[in-house]
Amino acid sequence: MGWADHYRRRDALDAVLNDARRDPSAPLIVDPDVFGSLRELLLALDHRWQNKLTARMENAGLNGPVDEDRVRAELAADEPVLRAVLDAHLPLDSYRAVGMTP
């Protein structure tokens, strides 16, 4: 993926999250020029969550033992729409079905 594709995907994810501010459980609009399916969009949103979570966990680990629940809760507080969209569209059994972890 080149930079142009990266920015297109980032902008599409930002647009989905912006739309979801009103109702995170509403059907998500998939831009077919960017994502081939709803599953692909959800995987990209989960990837964003996982990247942010990994960075925070690693940063917290620089200061000693990590309280993983606290780090997750802080990220959820900072990214409430992202977390709400994932929770609404990927219940626990769906995460397992697509090979992701909440």
Short mmCIF file of N, CA, C and O in Angstrom, two decimals:
data_model
loop_
_atom_site.label_atom_id
_atom_site.label_comp_id
_atom_site.label_asym_id
_atom_site.label_seq_id
_atom_site.Cartn_x
_atom_site.Cartn_y
_atom_site.Cartn_z
N MET A 1 0.85 -1.18 0.00
CA MET A 1 0.00 0.00 0.00
C MET A 1 0.89 1.23 0.00
O MET A 1 1.78 1.37 0.82
N GLY A 2 0.63 2.12 -0.93
CA GLY A 2 1.38 3.38 -1.00
C GLY A 2 0.77 4.41 -0.07
O GLY A 2 -0.26 4.20 0.57
N TRP A 3 1.43 5.57 -0.02
CA TRP A 3 0.95 6.63 0.87
C TRP A 3 -0.44 7.12 0.48
O TRP A 3 -1.27 7.42 1.33
N ALA A 4 -0.70 7.21 -0.81
CA ALA A 4 -2.02 7.68 -1.26
C ALA A 4 -3.11 6.73 -0.76
O ALA A 4 -4.15 7.18 -0.26
N ASP A 5 -2.87 5.42 -0.86
CA ASP A 5 -3.83 4.45 -0.35
C ASP A 5 -3.98 4.54 1.16
O ASP A 5 -5.08 4.45 1.70
N HIS A 6 -2.86 4.72 1.83
CA HIS A 6 -2.89 4.85 3.29
C HIS A 6 -3.78 6.02 3.70
O HIS A 6 -4.63 5.89 4.58
N TYR A 7 -3.57 7.16 3.08
CA TYR A 7 -4.35 8.35 3.44
C TYR A 7 -5.82 8.20 3.05
O TYR A 7 -6.71 8.66 3.78
N ARG A 8 -6.09 7.54 1.94
CA ARG A 8 -7.47 7.28 1.55
C ARG A 8 -8.18 6.40 2.58
O ARG A 8 -9.31 6.66 2.96
N ARG A 9 -7.50 5.35 3.03
CA ARG A 9 -8.08 4.45 4.04
C ARG A 9 -8.27 5.20 5.36
O ARG A 9 -9.30 5.07 6.01
N ARG A 10 -7.26 5.97 5.75
CA ARG A 10 -7.37 6.74 6.99
C ARG A 10 -8.56 7.69 6.94
O ARG A 10 -9.35 7.76 7.88
N ASP A 11 -8.69 8.40 5.82
CA ASP A 11 -9.79 9.35 5.68
C ASP A 11 -11.14 8.64 5.68
O ASP A 11 -12.11 9.14 6.25
N ALA A 12 -11.21 7.47 5.05
CA ALA A 12 -12.46 6.71 5.03
C ALA A 12 -12.82 6.24 6.43
O ALA A 12 -13.99 6.31 6.83
N LEU A 13 -11.84 5.79 7.21
CA LEU A 13 -12.11 5.37 8.59
C LEU A 13 -12.55 6.56 9.43
O LEU A 13 -13.50 6.44 10.23
N ASP A 14 -11.90 7.68 9.25
CA ASP A 14 -12.29 8.89 9.98
C ASP A 14 -13.73 9.28 9.65
O ASP A 14 -14.50 9.67 10.54
N ALA A 15 -14.11 9.16 8.37
CA ALA A 15 -15.48 9.50 7.97
C ALA A 15 -16.50 8.55 8.60
O ALA A 15 -17.55 8.98 9.06
N VAL A 16 -16.17 7.27 8.64
CA VAL A 16 -17.07 6.29 9.27
C VAL A 16 -17.26 6.63 10.74
O VAL A 16 -18.38 6.63 11.26
N LEU A 17 -16.17 6.91 11.43
CA LEU A 17 -16.26 7.23 12.85
C LEU A 17 -16.98 8.55 13.08
O LEU A 17 -17.74 8.68 14.06
N ASN A 18 -16.78 9.51 12.21
CA ASN A 18 -17.50 10.78 12.34
C ASN A 18 -19.00 10.56 12.20
O ASN A 18 -19.79 11.11 12.97
N ASP A 19 -19.40 9.76 11.21
CA ASP A 19 -20.83 9.45 11.03
C ASP A 19 -21.38 8.68 12.22
O ASP A 19 -22.54 8.85 12.59
N ALA A 20 -20.56 7.83 12.80
CA ALA A 20 -21.01 6.97 13.90
C ALA A 20 -21.16 7.72 15.23
O ALA A 20 -21.71 7.17 16.18
N ARG A 21 -20.71 8.95 15.30
CA ARG A 21 -20.84 9.72 16.55
C ARG A 21 -22.29 9.82 16.98
O ARG A 21 -22.60 9.78 18.15
N ARG A 22 -23.20 9.95 16.01
CA ARG A 22 -24.63 10.06 16.33
C ARG A 22 -25.18 8.76 16.88
O ARG A 22 -25.96 8.76 17.82
N ASP A 23 -24.80 7.64 16.25
CA ASP A 23 -25.32 6.33 16.66
C ASP A 23 -24.31 5.26 16.25
O ASP A 23 -24.33 4.78 15.11
N PRO A 24 -23.44 4.86 17.16
CA PRO A 24 -22.42 3.86 16.83
C PRO A 24 -22.97 2.51 16.39
O PRO A 24 -22.29 1.75 15.72
N SER A 25 -24.22 2.23 16.74
CA SER A 25 -24.79 0.94 16.36
C SER A 25 -25.51 0.97 15.02
O SER A 25 -25.96 -0.07 14.53
N ALA A 26 -25.63 2.15 14.41
CA ALA A 26 -26.28 2.26 13.09
C ALA A 26 -25.44 1.53 12.05
O ALA A 26 -24.23 1.36 12.21
N PRO A 27 -26.07 1.10 10.97
CA PRO A 27 -25.31 0.44 9.90
C PRO A 27 -24.18 1.35 9.41
O PRO A 27 -24.35 2.56 9.27
N LEU A 28 -23.03 0.75 9.18
CA LEU A 28 -21.86 1.49 8.73
C LEU A 28 -21.88 1.60 7.21
O LEU A 28 -22.26 0.65 6.52
N ILE A 29 -21.48 2.74 6.72
CA ILE A 29 -21.42 2.96 5.27
C ILE A 29 -20.02 2.58 4.80
O ILE A 29 -19.03 3.16 5.24
N VAL A 30 -19.97 1.60 3.92
CA VAL A 30 -18.70 1.10 3.40
C VAL A 30 -18.41 1.77 2.06
O VAL A 30 -19.22 1.67 1.14
N ASP A 31 -17.30 2.47 1.98
CA ASP A 31 -16.88 3.07 0.71
C ASP A 31 -16.27 1.96 -0.14
O ASP A 31 -15.18 1.47 0.15
N PRO A 32 -16.97 1.54 -1.20
CA PRO A 32 -16.49 0.41 -2.00
C PRO A 32 -15.19 0.69 -2.75
O PRO A 32 -14.51 -0.25 -3.18
N ASP A 33 -14.82 1.95 -2.88
CA ASP A 33 -13.55 2.28 -3.52
C ASP A 33 -12.37 2.07 -2.58
O ASP A 33 -11.22 2.07 -3.02
N VAL A 34 -12.67 1.92 -1.28
CA VAL A 34 -11.62 1.79 -0.29
C VAL A 34 -11.65 0.41 0.38
O VAL A 34 -10.61 -0.23 0.55
N PHE A 35 -12.83 -0.05 0.75
CA PHE A 35 -12.98 -1.33 1.43
C PHE A 35 -13.89 -2.24 0.62
O PHE A 35 -14.94 -1.82 0.15
N GLY A 36 -13.48 -3.48 0.48
CA GLY A 36 -14.24 -4.42 -0.32
C GLY A 36 -15.49 -4.95 0.34
O GLY A 36 -16.36 -5.50 -0.33
N SER A 37 -15.58 -4.80 1.67
CA SER A 37 -16.72 -5.35 2.39
C SER A 37 -16.81 -4.72 3.77
O SER A 37 -15.87 -4.06 4.23
N LEU A 38 -17.92 -4.96 4.43
CA LEU A 38 -18.08 -4.52 5.81
C LEU A 38 -17.03 -5.19 6.69
O LEU A 38 -16.46 -4.55 7.58
N ARG A 39 -16.78 -6.46 6.44
CA ARG A 39 -15.77 -7.18 7.23
C ARG A 39 -14.41 -6.50 7.11
O ARG A 39 -13.70 -6.31 8.09
N GLU A 40 -14.03 -6.10 5.90
CA GLU A 40 -12.75 -5.43 5.69
C GLU A 40 -12.71 -4.09 6.44
O GLU A 40 -11.69 -3.73 7.03
N LEU A 41 -13.82 -3.36 6.41
CA LEU A 41 -13.90 -2.10 7.16
C LEU A 41 -13.74 -2.35 8.65
O LEU A 41 -12.98 -1.66 9.33
N LEU A 42 -14.44 -3.36 9.17
CA LEU A 42 -14.34 -3.66 10.60
C LEU A 42 -12.95 -4.13 10.98
O LEU A 42 -12.44 -3.78 12.06
N LEU A 43 -12.30 -4.89 10.12
CA LEU A 43 -10.92 -5.30 10.38
C LEU A 43 -10.01 -4.08 10.44
O LEU A 43 -9.12 -4.01 11.29
N ALA A 44 -10.23 -3.11 9.57
CA ALA A 44 -9.42 -1.89 9.57
C ALA A 44 -9.66 -1.08 10.84
O ALA A 44 -8.72 -0.53 11.42
N LEU A 45 -10.92 -1.00 11.28
CA LEU A 45 -11.22 -0.29 12.52
C LEU A 45 -10.58 -1.00 13.71
O LEU A 45 -10.01 -0.37 14.61
N ASP A 46 -10.66 -2.33 13.72
CA ASP A 46 -10.02 -3.08 14.80
C ASP A 46 -8.50 -2.91 14.76
O ASP A 46 -7.86 -2.81 15.80
N HIS A 47 -7.94 -2.84 13.57
CA HIS A 47 -6.51 -2.63 13.43
C HIS A 47 -6.11 -1.29 14.04
O HIS A 47 -5.09 -1.17 14.73
N ARG A 48 -6.93 -0.27 13.79
CA ARG A 48 -6.67 1.04 14.38
C ARG A 48 -6.69 0.93 15.91
O ARG A 48 -5.80 1.46 16.59
N TRP A 49 -7.70 0.26 16.46
CA TRP A 49 -7.80 0.08 17.91
C TRP A 49 -6.56 -0.65 18.44
O TRP A 49 -5.95 -0.23 19.43
N GLN A 50 -6.20 -1.74 17.79
CA GLN A 50 -5.07 -2.54 18.25
C GLN A 50 -3.76 -1.76 18.19
O GLN A 50 -2.92 -1.89 19.09
N ASN A 51 -3.57 -0.97 17.15
CA ASN A 51 -2.36 -0.15 17.07
C ASN A 51 -2.28 0.85 18.21
O ASN A 51 -1.23 1.04 18.83
N LYS A 52 -3.39 1.52 18.50
CA LYS A 52 -3.42 2.49 19.58
C LYS A 52 -3.20 1.79 20.93
O LYS A 52 -2.47 2.30 21.79
N LEU A 53 -3.83 0.64 21.09
CA LEU A 53 -3.69 -0.10 22.35
C LEU A 53 -2.25 -0.60 22.53
O LEU A 53 -1.69 -0.47 23.63
N THR A 54 -1.66 -1.12 21.50
CA THR A 54 -0.28 -1.61 21.58
C THR A 54 0.67 -0.48 21.94
O THR A 54 1.54 -0.64 22.81
N ALA A 55 0.50 0.67 21.32
CA ALA A 55 1.37 1.81 21.63
C ALA A 55 1.23 2.22 23.09
O ALA A 55 2.22 2.48 23.77
N ARG A 56 0.00 2.25 23.57
CA ARG A 56 -0.22 2.65 24.96
C ARG A 56 0.34 1.62 25.94
O ARG A 56 0.88 1.97 26.99
N MET A 57 0.17 0.35 25.62
CA MET A 57 0.70 -0.71 26.49
C MET A 57 2.22 -0.63 26.55
O MET A 57 2.81 -0.73 27.62
N GLU A 58 2.84 -0.44 25.39
CA GLU A 58 4.29 -0.35 25.36
C GLU A 58 4.78 0.88 26.12
O GLU A 58 5.76 0.81 26.86
N ASN A 59 4.09 1.98 25.96
CA ASN A 59 4.46 3.20 26.67
C ASN A 59 4.30 3.02 28.18
O ASN A 59 5.16 3.42 28.97
N ALA A 60 3.20 2.41 28.58
CA ALA A 60 2.97 2.16 30.01
C ALA A 60 4.03 1.23 30.58
O ALA A 60 4.45 1.37 31.73
N GLY A 61 4.48 0.27 29.77
CA GLY A 61 5.48 -0.68 30.21
C GLY A 61 6.84 -0.05 30.47
O GLY A 61 7.67 -0.63 31.17
N LEU A 62 7.06 1.13 29.94
CA LEU A 62 8.33 1.82 30.20
C LEU A 62 8.47 2.24 31.65
O LEU A 62 9.58 2.47 32.14
N ASN A 63 7.33 2.32 32.33
CA ASN A 63 7.33 2.79 33.72
C ASN A 63 7.13 1.66 34.72
O ASN A 63 6.83 1.92 35.88
N GLY A 64 7.26 0.42 34.29
CA GLY A 64 7.09 -0.71 35.19
C GLY A 64 5.92 -1.58 34.77
O GLY A 64 5.50 -1.56 33.62
N PRO A 65 5.39 -2.35 35.72
CA PRO A 65 4.27 -3.25 35.41
C PRO A 65 3.07 -2.49 34.85
O PRO A 65 2.79 -1.37 35.25
N VAL A 66 2.38 -3.14 33.93
CA VAL A 66 1.27 -2.50 33.23
C VAL A 66 -0.05 -3.01 33.77
O VAL A 66 -0.27 -4.21 33.88
N ASP A 67 -0.93 -2.08 34.12
CA ASP A 67 -2.30 -2.41 34.48
C ASP A 67 -3.09 -2.39 33.17
O ASP A 67 -3.56 -1.34 32.72
N GLU A 68 -3.21 -3.55 32.54
CA GLU A 68 -3.81 -3.62 31.21
C GLU A 68 -5.25 -3.13 31.19
O GLU A 68 -5.67 -2.48 30.24
N ASP A 69 -6.00 -3.44 32.23
CA ASP A 69 -7.40 -2.99 32.28
C ASP A 69 -7.47 -1.46 32.32
O ASP A 69 -8.33 -0.85 31.68
N ARG A 70 -6.58 -0.85 33.07
CA ARG A 70 -6.57 0.61 33.16
C ARG A 70 -6.21 1.22 31.82
O ARG A 70 -6.85 2.19 31.36
N VAL A 71 -5.21 0.66 31.14
CA VAL A 71 -4.78 1.18 29.84
C VAL A 71 -5.92 1.06 28.83
O VAL A 71 -6.21 2.00 28.09
N ARG A 72 -6.61 -0.09 28.82
CA ARG A 72 -7.75 -0.27 27.91
C ARG A 72 -8.86 0.73 28.22
O ARG A 72 -9.46 1.32 27.33
N ALA A 73 -9.14 0.91 29.50
CA ALA A 73 -10.20 1.84 29.91
C ALA A 73 -9.85 3.27 29.51
O ALA A 73 -10.72 4.03 29.05
N GLU A 74 -8.60 3.66 29.67
CA GLU A 74 -8.18 5.01 29.27
C GLU A 74 -8.31 5.20 27.77
O GLU A 74 -8.77 6.24 27.30
N LEU A 75 -7.92 4.18 26.99
CA LEU A 75 -8.05 4.28 25.55
C LEU A 75 -9.53 4.36 25.15
O LEU A 75 -9.90 5.16 24.30
N ALA A 76 -10.36 3.55 25.78
CA ALA A 76 -11.80 3.59 25.48
C ALA A 76 -12.38 4.97 25.80
O ALA A 76 -13.25 5.47 25.08
N ALA A 77 -11.89 5.60 26.87
CA ALA A 77 -12.35 6.94 27.22
C ALA A 77 -11.88 7.97 26.20
O ALA A 77 -12.60 8.93 25.89
N ASP A 78 -10.69 7.77 25.66
CA ASP A 78 -10.14 8.70 24.66
C ASP A 78 -10.69 8.45 23.26
O ASP A 78 -10.69 9.35 22.42
N GLU A 79 -11.13 7.22 22.99
CA GLU A 79 -11.66 6.83 21.68
C GLU A 79 -13.04 6.20 21.83
O GLU A 79 -13.26 5.04 21.43
N PRO A 80 -14.01 6.93 22.40
CA PRO A 80 -15.30 6.31 22.70
C PRO A 80 -16.09 5.86 21.47
O PRO A 80 -16.76 4.83 21.51
N VAL A 81 -15.98 6.60 20.38
CA VAL A 81 -16.73 6.22 19.18
C VAL A 81 -16.14 4.96 18.55
O VAL A 81 -16.87 4.02 18.20
N LEU A 82 -14.83 4.90 18.45
CA LEU A 82 -14.18 3.72 17.90
C LEU A 82 -14.54 2.49 18.72
O LEU A 82 -14.93 1.45 18.18
N ARG A 83 -14.45 2.60 20.04
CA ARG A 83 -14.76 1.45 20.90
C ARG A 83 -16.23 1.08 20.77
O ARG A 83 -16.58 -0.10 20.69
N ALA A 84 -17.12 2.08 20.73
CA ALA A 84 -18.56 1.80 20.64
C ALA A 84 -18.91 1.15 19.31
O ALA A 84 -19.75 0.24 19.27
N VAL A 85 -18.28 1.59 18.23
CA VAL A 85 -18.54 0.98 16.92
C VAL A 85 -18.10 -0.49 16.93
O VAL A 85 -18.84 -1.38 16.50
N LEU A 86 -16.92 -0.75 17.44
CA LEU A 86 -16.45 -2.13 17.49
C LEU A 86 -17.35 -2.98 18.38
O LEU A 86 -17.70 -4.11 18.02
N ASP A 87 -17.73 -2.45 19.52
CA ASP A 87 -18.60 -3.21 20.42
C ASP A 87 -19.97 -3.48 19.79
O ASP A 87 -20.52 -4.56 19.95
N ALA A 88 -20.49 -2.51 19.07
CA ALA A 88 -21.82 -2.65 18.47
C ALA A 88 -21.81 -3.60 17.27
O ALA A 88 -22.78 -4.33 17.06
N HIS A 89 -20.74 -3.57 16.52
CA HIS A 89 -20.73 -4.33 15.26
C HIS A 89 -19.95 -5.63 15.34
O HIS A 89 -20.03 -6.45 14.43
N LEU A 90 -19.19 -5.80 16.40
CA LEU A 90 -18.43 -7.03 16.56
C LEU A 90 -18.63 -7.59 17.97
O LEU A 90 -17.75 -7.47 18.81
N PRO A 91 -19.79 -8.20 18.22
CA PRO A 91 -19.95 -8.85 19.51
C PRO A 91 -18.89 -9.95 19.65
O PRO A 91 -18.27 -10.36 18.66
N LEU A 92 -18.69 -10.41 20.86
CA LEU A 92 -17.59 -11.32 21.15
C LEU A 92 -17.54 -12.51 20.20
O LEU A 92 -16.49 -12.87 19.70
N ASP A 93 -18.69 -13.12 19.89
CA ASP A 93 -18.67 -14.27 18.98
C ASP A 93 -18.26 -13.86 17.57
O ASP A 93 -17.63 -14.63 16.84
N SER A 94 -18.57 -12.63 17.16
CA SER A 94 -18.14 -12.15 15.84
C SER A 94 -16.63 -11.94 15.79
O SER A 94 -16.00 -12.19 14.78
N TYR A 95 -16.05 -11.47 16.88
CA TYR A 95 -14.59 -11.32 16.92
C TYR A 95 -13.93 -12.66 16.65
O TYR A 95 -13.00 -12.77 15.87
N ARG A 96 -14.44 -13.69 17.32
CA ARG A 96 -13.87 -15.01 17.13
C ARG A 96 -14.04 -15.49 15.70
O ARG A 96 -13.15 -16.11 15.13
N ALA A 97 -15.18 -15.19 15.09
CA ALA A 97 -15.48 -15.65 13.75
C ALA A 97 -14.53 -15.03 12.71
O ALA A 97 -14.20 -15.67 11.73
N VAL A 98 -14.08 -13.82 12.93
CA VAL A 98 -13.18 -13.18 11.96
C VAL A 98 -11.74 -13.19 12.43
O VAL A 98 -10.87 -12.57 11.82
N GLY A 99 -11.47 -13.90 13.54
CA GLY A 99 -10.10 -14.06 13.99
C GLY A 99 -9.52 -12.87 14.72
O GLY A 99 -8.31 -12.67 14.69
N MET A 100 -10.35 -12.07 15.37
CA MET A 100 -9.86 -10.91 16.13
C MET A 100 -10.10 -11.13 17.61
O MET A 100 -10.84 -12.02 18.01
N THR A 101 -9.50 -10.30 18.41
CA THR A 101 -9.73 -10.34 19.85
C THR A 101 -10.18 -8.96 20.30
O THR A 101 -9.65 -7.95 19.82
N PRO A 102 -11.15 -8.89 21.21
CA PRO A 102 -11.60 -7.58 21.70
C PRO A 102 -10.56 -6.93 22.58
O PRO A 102 -9.69 -7.57 23.09
#
